[in-house]
Amino acid sequence: MNSIDSHDDNYLIELVKNGNDSAFTFLVSRYKHQVAKTIFGMLGNCAEADDVGQETFLRFYKSINNFRGDSRLGTYLTRIAINLSLNELKKRKRKYLFFHFDNDENHLEIGDVNSDFEKKDTKEIIDMAIKNLTPEFRSVIILRLVNGYSTKEAAEILNLPIGTVLSRLSRAQIKLKEALKKLII
């Protein structure tokens, strides 16, 4: 069997390094759902999520010669996606602060948001609770509980010690449980 999809990632990466665009297209196809799941978990369903997804693969393509294969390609792409998502969240925070101070009467009131919770199903409530976590906790929850990475893989992706990932996961689960109690009641 000589089709491109029967080859492992390292072989396909070598093809891309040698100018084979079909191999890159196949790698994007192979990993686009994993990357999208990570980004949507971090940012939610928004226009910026599509942009971050495209930027993830663009960054990978531009830096493909730096990929040494120390980690799996999926782990490497997830690391790029998490970092770009965190950058996007920082931009949002700056935009929100600017908007909030300039247009005080235009911000949402808490009462408006709470009335919407009655209409949400369980998954939407969980997604809302995850989005309310700080980025450091959200990234650990997304990697470990949503995407199913091991603690070691999550530590590698986030470039953190395993103990820090475990600590953040524990604290994130507590905060998530508290947030869910507030949202459900």
XYZ file of C-alpha atoms in Angstrom:
185
model
C 0.000 0.000 0.000
C 1.676 3.196 -1.161
C -0.913 5.859 -0.407
C 0.182 8.876 1.595
C -2.179 8.091 4.489
C -0.370 4.854 5.295
C 2.814 6.706 6.304
C 3.741 7.821 9.785
C 4.059 11.480 10.734
C 7.854 11.596 10.660
C 7.954 10.349 7.077
C 5.298 12.871 6.041
C 7.200 15.671 7.780
C 10.305 14.767 5.798
C 8.224 14.920 2.612
C 6.958 18.377 3.595
C 10.514 19.533 4.307
C 11.359 18.447 0.758
C 8.506 20.491 -0.723
C 5.657 17.969 -0.885
C 2.538 20.081 -0.308
C 0.248 17.040 -0.494
C 1.960 15.610 2.581
C 1.327 18.861 4.473
C -2.316 18.876 3.382
C -2.642 15.326 4.653
C -1.061 16.224 8.027
C -3.510 19.116 8.380
C -6.369 16.750 7.600
C -5.040 14.205 10.100
C -4.784 16.705 12.980
C -7.351 19.423 12.265
C -10.021 17.924 14.542
C -7.611 17.518 17.463
C -6.385 21.103 17.066
C -9.940 22.441 16.679
C -11.095 20.604 19.809
C -8.279 22.202 21.808
C -8.894 25.699 20.467
C -12.677 25.570 20.872
C -12.155 24.328 24.416
C -9.955 27.324 25.143
C -11.808 30.039 23.212
C -15.313 28.768 22.662
C -17.194 28.755 19.395
C -16.128 32.042 17.839
C -14.608 33.530 14.714
C -11.241 33.855 16.440
C -11.123 30.079 16.927
C -10.996 29.507 13.161
C -8.250 32.103 12.830
C -6.231 30.487 15.623
C -6.649 27.083 13.961
C -5.291 28.392 10.671
C -2.468 30.189 12.459
C -1.563 26.956 14.284
C -0.928 25.120 11.030
C 0.742 28.142 9.445
C 3.181 28.371 12.375
C 3.858 24.657 12.110
C 4.543 24.942 8.374
C 6.903 27.888 8.866
C 8.793 26.111 11.645
C 8.737 22.581 10.228
C 12.524 22.520 9.889
C 12.755 23.092 13.662
C 10.565 20.072 14.461
C 12.979 17.500 15.912
C 10.465 14.783 16.661
C 11.150 14.825 20.416
C 7.395 14.699 20.943
C 4.542 13.383 18.848
C 3.282 15.731 16.155
C -0.139 15.902 17.818
C 1.491 17.065 21.045
C 3.559 19.653 19.174
C 0.506 21.027 17.336
C -1.510 21.116 20.558
C 1.267 23.131 22.215
C 1.124 25.664 19.367
C -2.694 25.787 19.580
C -2.659 26.315 23.369
C -0.052 29.091 23.125
C -1.948 30.887 20.354
C -5.221 30.480 22.276
C -3.641 31.990 25.382
C -2.420 34.924 23.267
C -5.950 35.389 21.921
C -7.390 35.342 25.445
C -4.921 38.053 26.469
C -6.028 40.161 23.481
C -9.674 39.646 24.452
C -8.961 40.730 27.997
C -7.324 43.938 26.782
C -10.238 44.601 24.398
C -12.764 43.939 27.163
C -11.031 46.285 29.584
C -10.939 48.990 26.928
C -14.592 48.424 26.024
C -15.696 48.216 29.631
C -14.125 51.525 30.634
C -15.216 53.411 27.512
C -18.776 52.140 27.226
C -19.874 51.379 30.733
C -23.582 51.171 29.935
C -23.030 48.592 27.172
C -21.640 45.730 29.268
C -23.812 42.736 30.097
C -25.363 42.578 33.496
C -25.097 39.429 35.556
C -28.875 39.080 35.726
C -29.086 38.838 31.934
C -26.555 36.022 31.870
C -28.168 34.069 34.710
C -31.571 34.025 33.013
C -29.972 32.339 29.996
C -28.687 29.434 32.097
C -32.172 28.013 32.442
C -32.181 27.407 28.674
C -28.818 25.642 28.524
C -28.352 21.898 28.467
C -25.717 20.142 30.533
C -22.919 20.361 27.968
C -23.451 24.073 27.484
C -23.389 24.619 31.247
C -20.135 22.674 31.560
C -18.634 24.609 28.632
C -19.668 27.868 30.286
C -18.089 26.826 33.578
C -14.844 25.858 31.829
C -14.735 29.173 29.968
C -15.047 31.013 33.287
C -11.853 29.405 34.579
C -8.601 31.328 34.298
C -6.502 30.340 31.264
C -3.988 28.440 33.430
C -6.740 26.231 34.851
C -8.724 26.030 31.615
C -5.735 24.759 29.632
C -5.132 21.912 32.097
C -8.825 20.924 32.139
C -9.015 20.981 28.325
C -5.861 18.917 27.877
C -6.497 16.343 30.611
C -10.271 15.963 30.849
C -11.548 17.055 27.440
C -8.761 15.962 25.081
C -7.636 13.012 27.207
C -3.909 13.729 27.355
C -1.903 12.074 30.116
C -0.476 14.249 32.876
C 2.987 13.807 31.368
C 1.764 14.882 27.909
C -0.077 17.887 29.363
C 3.083 18.894 31.231
C 5.074 18.629 28.020
C 2.541 20.654 26.021
C 2.342 23.386 28.657
C 6.075 23.250 29.372
C 5.398 22.789 33.090
C 6.585 20.296 35.709
C 4.243 17.334 36.240
C 3.637 18.418 39.837
C 2.434 21.826 38.671
C 0.027 20.217 36.210
C -1.332 17.933 38.944
C -1.721 20.861 41.332
C -3.465 23.017 38.722
C -5.705 20.121 37.739
C -6.738 19.576 41.348
C -7.441 23.276 41.921
C -9.171 23.570 38.536
C -11.485 20.665 39.365
C -12.417 22.314 42.664
C -13.100 25.636 40.934
C -15.039 23.870 38.187
C -17.178 22.045 40.752
C -17.897 25.348 42.553
C -18.764 27.068 39.271
C -21.079 24.238 38.243
C -22.898 24.397 41.578
C -23.508 28.121 41.050
C -24.645 27.641 37.463
C -27.014 24.775 38.207
C -28.657 26.287 41.296
